[in-house]
Structures are given as structure tokens and as C-alpha cells.
Coordinates of C-alpha atoms and ligand atoms in Angstrom, one line a residue:
M1327 CA 0.0 0.0 0.0
N1328 CA 1.2 3.5 -0.7
T1329 CA 0.2 6.7 1.1
V1330 CA 0.4 8.9 -2.0
D1331 CA -2.1 6.6 -3.8
I1332 CA -4.4 6.9 -0.8
I1333 CA -4.2 10.7 -0.8
N1334 CA -4.9 10.8 -4.6
K1335 CA -8.0 8.6 -4.2
T1336 CA -9.5 10.9 -1.6
K1337 CA -8.5 13.9 -3.8
K1338 CA -10.5 12.4 -6.6
S1339 CA -13.4 11.3 -4.3
I1340 CA -12.7 7.6 -4.9
P1341 CA -13.8 5.8 -1.7
L1342 CA -11.0 4.1 0.3
K1343 CA -11.2 0.5 1.5
D1344 CA -11.3 -0.3 5.2
N1345 CA -7.7 -1.7 5.0
E1346 CA -6.4 1.5 3.4
I1347 CA -7.9 3.6 6.2
K1348 CA -6.4 1.3 8.8
Y1349 CA -3.0 1.6 7.1
L1350 CA -3.2 5.4 7.2
V1351 CA -4.3 5.6 10.8
N1352 CA -1.9 3.0 12.1
G1353 CA 1.0 4.4 10.0
Y1354 CA 0.4 7.9 11.2
T1355 CA 0.0 6.9 14.9
S1356 CA 3.3 4.8 14.8
G1357 CA 5.2 7.7 13.1
E1358 CA 5.8 5.9 9.8
I1359 CA 3.6 8.3 7.9
P1360 CA 4.8 11.9 8.2
D1361 CA 2.8 14.9 9.2
Y1362 CA 2.9 16.4 5.7
Q1363 CA 1.3 13.3 4.1
M1364 CA -1.4 13.1 6.8
S1365 CA -2.2 16.8 6.5
A1366 CA -2.6 16.4 2.7
W1367 CA -5.0 13.6 3.2
L1368 CA -6.9 15.5 6.0
M1369 CA -7.3 18.5 3.6
A1370 CA -8.6 16.2 0.9
V1371 CA -11.2 15.0 3.4
C1372 CA -12.1 18.6 4.3
L1373 CA -12.7 19.5 0.7
N1374 CA -14.3 16.2 -0.6
G1375 CA -15.8 14.6 2.5
L1376 CA -15.9 10.9 3.2
T1377 CA -18.6 8.3 2.6
E1378 CA -20.5 6.9 5.6
N1379 CA -18.6 3.6 5.2
E1380 CA -15.3 5.4 5.2
T1381 CA -16.3 7.4 8.3
V1382 CA -17.1 4.2 10.1
S1383 CA -13.8 2.7 9.1
L1384 CA -11.9 5.8 10.2
T1385 CA -13.7 5.8 13.5
F1386 CA -13.1 2.2 14.2
A1387 CA -9.4 2.4 13.2
M1388 CA -8.9 5.3 15.6
R1389 CA -10.9 3.6 18.4
D1390 CA -8.7 0.5 18.0
S1391 CA -5.4 2.5 18.2
G1392 CA -5.5 2.3 22.1
D1393 CA -7.2 0.7 25.0
I1394 CA -10.9 -0.1 25.0
L1395 CA -12.3 0.0 28.5
D1396 CA -13.7 -3.1 30.2
L1397 CA -16.7 -2.0 32.3
S1398 CA -18.0 -5.5 32.8
S1399 CA -17.5 -5.3 36.6
V1400 CA -20.2 -2.6 36.7
N1401 CA -23.5 -4.4 37.2
D1402 CA -25.9 -1.6 36.1
V1403 CA -26.4 -0.6 32.5
T1404 CA -23.8 2.0 31.6
V1405 CA -24.5 5.2 29.6
D1406 CA -22.1 7.9 28.4
K1407 CA -23.1 11.3 27.2
H1408 CA -21.1 13.5 24.9
S1409 CA -21.8 17.2 24.3
T1410 CA -20.1 18.9 21.4
G1411 CA -19.3 21.8 23.7
G1412 CA -20.3 25.3 24.2
V1413 CA -20.4 28.3 26.6
G1414 CA -21.6 27.6 30.1
D1415 CA -22.3 24.0 29.3
K1416 CA -22.2 22.3 32.7
T1417 CA -24.7 19.6 31.9
S1418 CA -22.4 16.6 32.7
L1419 CA -22.1 17.7 36.3
I1420 CA -25.9 17.6 36.6
I1421 CA -27.1 14.8 34.4
G1422 CA -24.5 12.3 35.6
P1423 CA -25.9 12.5 39.2
I1424 CA -29.5 12.6 38.0
T1425 CA -29.1 9.5 35.8
A1426 CA -27.1 7.6 38.4
A1427 CA -29.8 8.4 41.1
C1428 CA -32.2 6.6 38.8
G1429 CA -30.1 3.4 38.7
V1430 CA -28.1 3.8 35.6
A1431 CA -24.3 4.0 35.8
V1432 CA -22.5 7.0 34.2
P1433 CA -18.8 6.5 33.7
K1434 CA -17.3 9.6 32.0
M1435 CA -14.0 10.8 30.8
S1436 CA -13.8 14.5 29.9
G1437 CA -11.4 17.1 28.6
R1438 CA -10.2 20.5 29.5
G1439 CA -11.5 23.7 27.9
L1440 CA -9.8 25.4 24.9
G1441 CA -10.8 28.7 23.3
H1442 CA -14.3 30.0 24.1
T1443 CA -15.7 26.6 25.2
G1444 CA -15.2 25.3 28.8
G1445 CA -14.1 21.8 29.8
T1446 CA -15.7 19.6 32.5
I1447 CA -12.3 18.7 34.0
D1448 CA -11.5 22.4 34.7
K1449 CA -14.9 22.8 36.4
L1450 CA -14.3 19.8 38.6
E1451 CA -10.8 21.0 39.5
S1452 CA -12.2 24.2 40.9
I1453 CA -13.5 21.9 43.8
N1454 CA -10.8 21.9 46.5
G1455 CA -9.1 18.5 46.5
Y1456 CA -11.1 16.8 43.7
R1457 CA -8.8 14.4 41.9
T1458 CA -9.5 14.1 38.2
E1459 CA -6.7 11.6 37.4
L1460 CA -7.5 8.2 39.0
P1461 CA -6.4 4.7 38.2
F1462 CA -9.0 2.8 36.3
D1463 CA -9.7 0.5 39.2
E1464 CA -10.6 3.4 41.5
F1465 CA -12.7 4.9 38.8
T1466 CA -14.8 1.7 38.4
E1467 CA -15.0 1.3 42.2
I1468 CA -16.5 4.8 42.5
I1469 CA -19.0 4.0 39.7
K1470 CA -20.0 0.8 41.5
K1471 CA -20.6 2.8 44.7
T1472 CA -22.3 6.0 43.5
G1473 CA -23.1 5.2 39.8
F1474 CA -21.2 8.2 38.6
S1475 CA -17.6 9.4 38.2
I1476 CA -15.8 11.8 35.9
I1477 CA -12.1 11.6 35.3
S1478 CA -9.8 13.2 32.7
Q1479 CA -9.3 11.5 29.4
S1480 CA -6.8 8.6 29.7
K1481 CA -3.7 9.0 27.4
R1482 CA -4.1 5.3 26.6
L1483 CA -7.5 5.9 24.9
C1484 CA -7.4 6.7 21.2
P1485 CA -3.7 7.9 20.8
A1486 CA -4.5 8.2 17.0
D1487 CA -7.1 10.9 17.8
K1488 CA -4.7 12.8 20.0
K1489 CA -2.1 12.9 17.2
I1490 CA -4.5 13.6 14.4
Y1491 CA -6.5 16.3 16.3
A1492 CA -3.2 18.1 17.1
L1493 CA -2.4 18.1 13.4
R1494 CA -5.9 19.2 12.4
N1495 CA -5.5 22.2 14.8
V1496 CA -2.5 23.5 12.9
S1497 CA -3.4 22.5 9.4
G1498 CA -6.8 24.2 9.0
T1499 CA -8.7 20.8 9.0
V1500 CA -10.8 20.9 12.1
D1501 CA -14.1 21.9 10.5
S1502 CA -14.9 18.7 8.6
I1503 CA -18.0 16.8 9.7
P1504 CA -16.6 13.3 9.0
L1505 CA -13.4 14.2 10.9
I1506 CA -15.2 15.6 13.8
C1507 CA -17.5 12.6 13.9
A1508 CA -14.6 10.1 13.8
S1509 CA -12.7 12.1 16.5
I1510 CA -15.6 12.2 18.9
M1511 CA -17.0 8.8 18.3
S1512 CA -13.6 6.9 18.4
K1513 CA -13.1 8.2 22.0
K1514 CA -16.7 7.5 23.0
L1515 CA -16.6 4.0 21.5
A1516 CA -13.3 3.3 23.3
M1517 CA -15.2 4.1 26.6
N1518 CA -17.3 1.1 25.7
T1519 CA -20.5 1.9 27.6
D1520 CA -23.7 0.0 26.7
C1521 CA -25.5 3.2 25.5
L1522 CA -24.4 6.6 24.2
L1523 CA -26.2 9.9 24.1
L1524 CA -24.8 12.6 21.8
D1525 CA -25.8 16.2 22.4
V1526 CA -24.9 18.1 19.3
K1527 CA -25.0 21.8 19.8
W1528 CA -25.6 24.5 17.2
G1529 CA -25.4 28.3 17.3
S1530 CA -23.1 31.2 18.1
G1531 CA -21.5 29.4 21.1
A1532 CA -21.0 26.0 19.4
F1533 CA -18.7 24.3 16.9
M1534 CA -21.6 23.9 14.5
K1535 CA -22.9 27.4 13.6
T1536 CA -25.9 26.2 11.7
K1537 CA -28.7 23.8 12.6
E1538 CA -28.3 22.0 9.2
D1539 CA -24.6 21.2 10.0
A1540 CA -25.5 20.1 13.5
N1541 CA -28.2 17.8 12.1
R1542 CA -25.7 16.3 9.6
L1543 CA -23.2 15.6 12.3
A1544 CA -25.8 14.2 14.6
E1545 CA -27.1 11.8 11.9
L1546 CA -23.6 10.6 11.0
M1547 CA -22.6 10.0 14.7
E1548 CA -25.8 8.0 15.2
K1549 CA -25.0 5.8 12.2
V1550 CA -21.4 5.2 13.3
G1551 CA -22.6 4.4 16.9
R1552 CA -25.1 1.9 15.6
A1553 CA -22.6 0.4 13.3
S1554 CA -20.5 -0.4 16.4
G1555 CA -23.5 -2.2 17.9
K1556 CA -24.1 0.4 20.7
K1557 CA -27.5 1.9 21.6
C1558 CA -26.9 5.4 20.4
R1559 CA -29.0 8.5 20.0
A1560 CA -28.1 12.0 19.0
I1561 CA -30.2 15.1 19.8
V1562 CA -29.6 18.6 18.5
T1563 CA -29.8 21.5 21.1
D1564 CA -29.5 25.3 20.9
M1565 CA -26.2 27.0 21.9
N1566 CA -27.0 30.5 20.7
E1567 CA -27.3 31.6 24.3
P1568 CA -25.0 30.4 27.1
L1569 CA -26.5 27.4 29.0
G1570 CA -27.6 28.8 32.4
N1571 CA -26.5 32.1 33.9
C1572 CA -22.9 31.3 34.9
I1573 CA -19.8 31.0 32.7
G1574 CA -16.5 30.1 34.4
N1575 CA -15.4 27.0 36.3
A1576 CA -16.2 27.5 40.0
L1577 CA -19.2 29.6 39.1
E1578 CA -20.6 26.7 37.0
V1579 CA -20.0 24.2 39.8
R1580 CA -22.1 26.5 42.1
E1581 CA -24.9 26.8 39.5
S1582 CA -24.9 23.0 39.0
I1583 CA -25.2 22.4 42.8
E1584 CA -28.0 25.0 43.1
L1585 CA -29.9 23.3 40.3
L1586 CA -29.5 19.9 42.1
Q1587 CA -30.7 21.6 45.3
G1588 CA -33.9 22.4 43.4
K1589 CA -33.4 26.2 43.3
I1590 CA -33.1 26.7 39.6
K1591 CA -35.9 25.9 37.0
N1592 CA -34.7 27.6 33.8
R1593 CA -33.6 26.5 30.3
L1594 CA -30.6 24.7 31.8
Y1595 CA -32.9 22.7 34.0
D1596 CA -35.1 21.8 31.1
I1597 CA -32.2 20.7 29.0
C1598 CA -30.7 18.6 31.8
I1599 CA -34.1 16.9 32.3
E1600 CA -34.3 16.2 28.6
L1601 CA -30.8 14.8 28.4
S1602 CA -31.2 12.7 31.5
A1603 CA -34.6 11.3 30.3
N1604 CA -33.0 10.3 27.0
M1605 CA -30.2 8.5 28.8
L1606 CA -32.7 6.7 31.0
E1607 CA -34.8 5.7 28.1
L1608 CA -31.8 4.4 26.1
A1609 CA -30.9 2.4 29.2
G1610 CA -34.3 0.8 29.2
K1611 CA -35.8 2.5 32.2
G1612 CA -39.1 3.2 30.6
N1613 CA -40.7 5.4 28.0
Y1614 CA -39.6 9.0 27.6
D1615 CA -42.4 10.6 29.6
D1616 CA -41.8 8.2 32.5
C1617 CA -38.1 8.9 32.3
V1618 CA -38.8 12.7 32.5
L1619 CA -40.8 12.2 35.7
M1620 CA -38.0 10.0 37.1
A1621 CA -35.3 12.6 36.3
K1622 CA -37.4 15.4 37.9
E1623 CA -38.0 13.3 41.0
A1624 CA -34.2 12.6 41.3
V1625 CA -33.8 16.4 41.6
S1626 CA -36.8 17.2 43.9
S1627 CA -36.0 14.4 46.3
G1628 CA -32.4 15.4 46.7
K1629 CA -31.2 11.9 45.5
A1630 CA -29.1 13.4 42.6
L1631 CA -27.4 15.9 44.9
A1632 CA -26.6 13.0 47.3
V1633 CA -24.9 11.1 44.4
L1634 CA -22.8 14.2 43.5
K1635 CA -21.8 14.7 47.2
E1636 CA -20.7 11.1 47.6
T1637 CA -18.8 11.2 44.3
I1638 CA -17.0 14.4 45.2
K1639 CA -16.0 12.8 48.5
L1640 CA -14.7 9.7 46.9
H1641 CA -12.6 11.8 44.5
G1642 CA -11.0 13.5 47.5
G1643 CA -13.0 16.7 47.0
D1644 CA -14.6 19.0 49.5
E1645 CA -18.1 17.5 49.5
R1646 CA -19.4 20.1 52.0
I1647 CA -20.0 22.4 49.0
C1648 CA -23.1 20.4 48.2
D1649 CA -24.7 21.8 51.5
N1650 CA -23.0 25.2 51.4
V1651 CA -22.0 26.6 48.0
N1652 CA -20.2 29.5 49.7
L1653 CA -17.4 27.0 50.3
I1654 CA -16.6 26.9 46.6
P1655 CA -13.6 29.1 45.9
Q1656 CA -14.6 32.7 45.1
A1657 CA -12.8 35.5 43.2
R1658 CA -11.4 38.5 45.1
F1659 CA -12.5 41.0 42.5
S1660 CA -15.8 41.7 40.8
H1661 CA -17.3 44.3 38.5
V1662 CA -21.0 44.9 37.8
I1663 CA -22.2 46.0 34.3
C1664 CA -25.5 47.9 34.3
A1665 CA -27.9 48.8 31.5
S1666 CA -27.3 52.4 30.4
R1667 CA -31.0 52.7 29.4
D1668 CA -34.3 50.8 29.5
V1669 CA -33.7 47.9 27.1
E1670 CA -34.9 44.6 25.8
I1671 CA -32.3 41.8 25.2
V1672 CA -32.7 40.9 21.5
S1673 CA -29.8 38.3 21.3
V1674 CA -26.5 37.5 22.7
N1675 CA -23.4 36.1 21.0
A1676 CA -22.4 33.2 23.2
E1677 CA -19.0 32.8 21.7
E1678 CA -18.1 36.5 22.4
L1679 CA -19.3 36.0 26.1
G1680 CA -17.1 32.9 26.2
M1681 CA -14.2 35.0 24.9
A1682 CA -14.8 37.7 27.5
S1683 CA -14.8 35.1 30.2
L1684 CA -11.5 33.7 28.8
M1685 CA -10.0 37.2 29.0
L1686 CA -10.9 37.3 32.7
G1687 CA -8.8 34.1 33.1
A1688 CA -11.5 31.4 33.0
G1689 CA -10.2 29.8 29.8
R1690 CA -7.1 29.0 27.7
I1691 CA -5.8 30.3 24.5
I1692 CA -3.2 27.6 24.2
K1693 CA -3.2 24.2 25.7
D1694 CA -0.8 24.8 28.6
D1695 CA -2.2 28.2 29.8
E1696 CA -2.9 28.4 33.6
I1697 CA -6.5 29.3 34.4
D1698 CA -8.2 31.3 37.2
K1699 CA -10.8 28.8 38.5
T1700 CA -12.8 31.5 40.1
A1701 CA -13.0 33.8 37.0
G1702 CA -16.1 34.2 34.9
I1703 CA -19.4 35.9 34.3
V1704 CA -22.8 35.7 35.9
L1705 CA -25.6 36.9 33.7
E1706 CA -28.7 38.6 35.1
F1707 CA -30.8 38.2 32.0
S1708 CA -32.1 35.7 29.4
V1709 CA -32.8 36.7 25.8
G1710 CA -36.2 38.4 25.6
D1711 CA -35.9 40.0 29.1
K1712 CA -36.6 43.7 29.6
I1713 CA -34.0 45.4 31.8
S1714 CA -34.5 48.9 33.2
M1715 CA -31.8 51.6 33.2
D1716 CA -29.1 51.1 35.9
A1717 CA -30.2 47.5 36.7
P1718 CA -27.4 44.9 36.5
L1719 CA -26.9 43.0 33.3
M1720 CA -24.0 40.9 34.5
T1721 CA -21.2 40.6 37.0
L1722 CA -17.6 39.8 36.0
Y1723 CA -15.3 38.0 38.4
S1724 CA -11.5 37.6 38.6
D1725 CA -9.0 36.6 41.2
I1726 CA -6.0 38.0 39.2
G1727 CA -6.7 41.7 38.9
S1728 CA -9.3 44.4 39.2
D1729 CA -9.0 45.9 35.7
F1730 CA -12.1 44.7 34.0
S1731 CA -12.2 47.3 31.2
E1732 CA -11.4 45.1 28.2
A1733 CA -13.4 42.1 29.2
A1734 CA -16.3 44.3 30.2
L1735 CA -16.4 46.0 26.8
R1736 CA -16.3 42.6 25.0
A1737 CA -19.0 41.2 27.2
Y1738 CA -21.2 44.3 26.8
N1739 CA -20.8 44.2 23.0
S1740 CA -21.9 40.6 22.9
I1741 CA -25.4 41.7 23.6
K1742 CA -27.8 43.1 21.0
F1743 CA -30.3 45.5 22.7
R1744 CA -33.5 47.2 21.6
T1745 CA -34.0 50.5 23.3
L1746 CA -37.4 50.7 25.1
T1747 CA -37.7 54.4 25.9
S1748 CA -36.2 57.6 24.7
H1749 CA -33.8 57.9 27.6
A1750 CA -30.5 59.5 26.6
L1751 CA -27.6 57.1 26.7
T1752 CA -25.3 57.6 29.7
Ligands
URA2059 N1 -14.2 17.6 19.7 C1 -13.4 16.5 19.4 O1 -13.1 15.7 20.3 N2 -13.0 16.4 18.2 C2 -13.3 17.2 17.2 O2 -12.9 17.0 16.1 C3 -14.1 18.3 17.5 C4 -14.6 18.5 18.8

């Protein structure tokens, strides 16, 4: 087999055979195929796409490049959830405990945030003492005890994806639906849970900017999941607005706990119930409507919060935060932005808010950047709300410094207002 022939075939849209894709993935992972040949092939994929069969072959070859988890010691049905990421997306911290409280095990490996999107591992590390790197045995022991655990992505899972993703990042080949599908699904299939729920986000704060692209990605991921024999479902959800009112790691942990305490009933709550109910239905716990009721009861009874508390404790974290959110680390500095006139909120650019939060220290521009776990933004509005002059729109937080000017401007400019009265601007 010859790498140049393979590149030429994809360049001419001639479908590759399964063994040609395996040759490419294995050769690149082992270092026999150089970066320049792999980038040429990736660019051909970006321009011409791949067939469904090729995408399945690519996903399986990447999945098989490393360990595949053995979760057979967990007696309950196992379900994993993947969200394609967004701004303020803390759903994993909420739906894992809800689903586990209903008798379904949720073993999860997650990543760190990069750019405007946050990462679940950064959020968990804002809890004092919480260990995100555990040996596999300890991870499964926690799942057997509480039904839920999240650790950081093992380096032994999908080494092919790690190498290919790094190359895509520097070769302009990230935004290809088959490549995104193979990258996400190879990691999820290596987790090897019985069922898999995919939450594909679209909108200003998401990878997929249009609903059409999100639908295409969702459909493709479902096909690949089913080809592997897993129970798999993809749903498409809106990420034009941040999910919930808080953006930033410790702030999002606080919001998640408040939701599980039953204090929050907003769009974030609705999405978490929808995702949990889908996971429960996939796991065979009943029809969708029954699963919605089950998920709601897990919150109102406090059972889901108890799962989170026990899981945090077993991870070495300060579980007292589940009773007293004021024990979550807090920023030293804050800055309130108020409306300069009576306004209606027409829309908000979630990506821009994510970038403002990143400027405050909550996110990373490059992989090794240090983050300020307490930094971020708390919004006082939802799209469609009317805000009177001088009322707060949002509060910015930082532990690093008290100069909020640049981030405040970016955050303010992310909102599209409609003036409600003829008040002069101040
Ligand atoms: N997330 C991934 O893991 N891979 C992609 O290609 C895009 C988002």
C-alpha cells in the first residue's frame, strides 16, 4: 500500500477501502507516515468529504489505536453522554448524578476547555481536593458505589485521535463533519458503555454554527454508533445563548449544585431533564415521559445531589460544597455592568461572552495556559428579558486583577439591545 495513492484517491473522491484507512491511521500513529502526508489527506477529506462507510472505518481504526475500557465489573447498564461543547455547558455535572440516582451507571472521561468553550475537568478541578486523574480500578470502584464518576481523558485511549487532532488544529482541517465525527466517536466507543447519548449543539457558542450542519453531524454520529453495535441516540440542542446564567469553572459548579438543590428551574434545568430522560430511556428504564418524571424526582427528592456529594467525597474533594455553595472558591474582585438605558435583550453572542470570560482568566488560548478557576461571568438576563436603566446586566469575576475594562467591553458588546424608551444614553 502507498500513502500517495491513498491521498490521490480521496483527492478524486474515490472511496477508500477499510484496510487503506487502517494503514493510514496506524502508519500515522506509529510515526511511519509523516505529518505532511497526513495533512494532505486531511485537507482532501475537508474538501471532498468521506462516505459513511469510510467514516465508520476511520472511527473504528482510531478507536482501536489504544485501550478499549472493560466496564464488565459494573452491574448496572452503563450510559455515556457527549456534548459537542459550548459556553456555560455544565450539563455533565448535573445529568450524571440525576441518571445515576435513577439506577443507571454513568462513567465519564472528559477534557479541558480550549478557546471560548469550557471543559468539565477544569470545572471539577475548581472543587478543592477533587482528583481528576484516577487509576482505572478506582474509577470503576466509584462507579460501583455511586453510579457516577468523571475523570480526565486517559492518554491510553485513542492515541490516534490525540495525534490527528493536534495536526488538524495546525493545518486548518478541524471543520470537517466526518473528521469531527470520527474524532468524537472513536473516544466514545473506546469508553465502551452500553449506551451513548450525543448532544450536538448548534449556534453562536457552538462548533456547528448552523442547525443544518448540527443535524448532519448528529445523523452521522448516530449511524457510526449503531454500526458499532451500541445503543446510540443524537439530539440537537441550541447553543445560541449560554447554558444557564454562569460562565466560568467555579461559578458553573455553584450553579450545578444550586440546580440539584432544586433552586433553579430555567432552560438549563429543562435541557438537563431532557438529556437525563434520553439517557434513562436508552438504558431501558421506561418510556420517555416516565423517564422525564424519574429525572425530575431525582432532583426534587435530593437523591441526585446526594450522588454528587458522595462522588466528590470519593474523589477527595470538599463534599461540603453540596450543602454550602459558599465554600466553593470565590474570586477576590468583581465588576457589575448595568444597563445604560431601558432595554430589551434581543440576542447574545455566546462565543463572544465565552471570549470575555476567557479574557478574565477562566479559559485557555493555548493548551498549557494556567486558568483562574474563580473567574467568569454571571448573567442577570435571558434573551427576551426587559432590563431597566441602571439595573445589573451581568457581574464579572477575577482573582487575578481588578482591571475589568477590556473584558467588560467585549461582554457588553456581545449583547444586542433594543431601546425601550427615549432615555438619553449615559
Ligand atoms: N471535539 C473533538 O473531540 N474532536 C473534534 O474534532 C471536534 C470536537
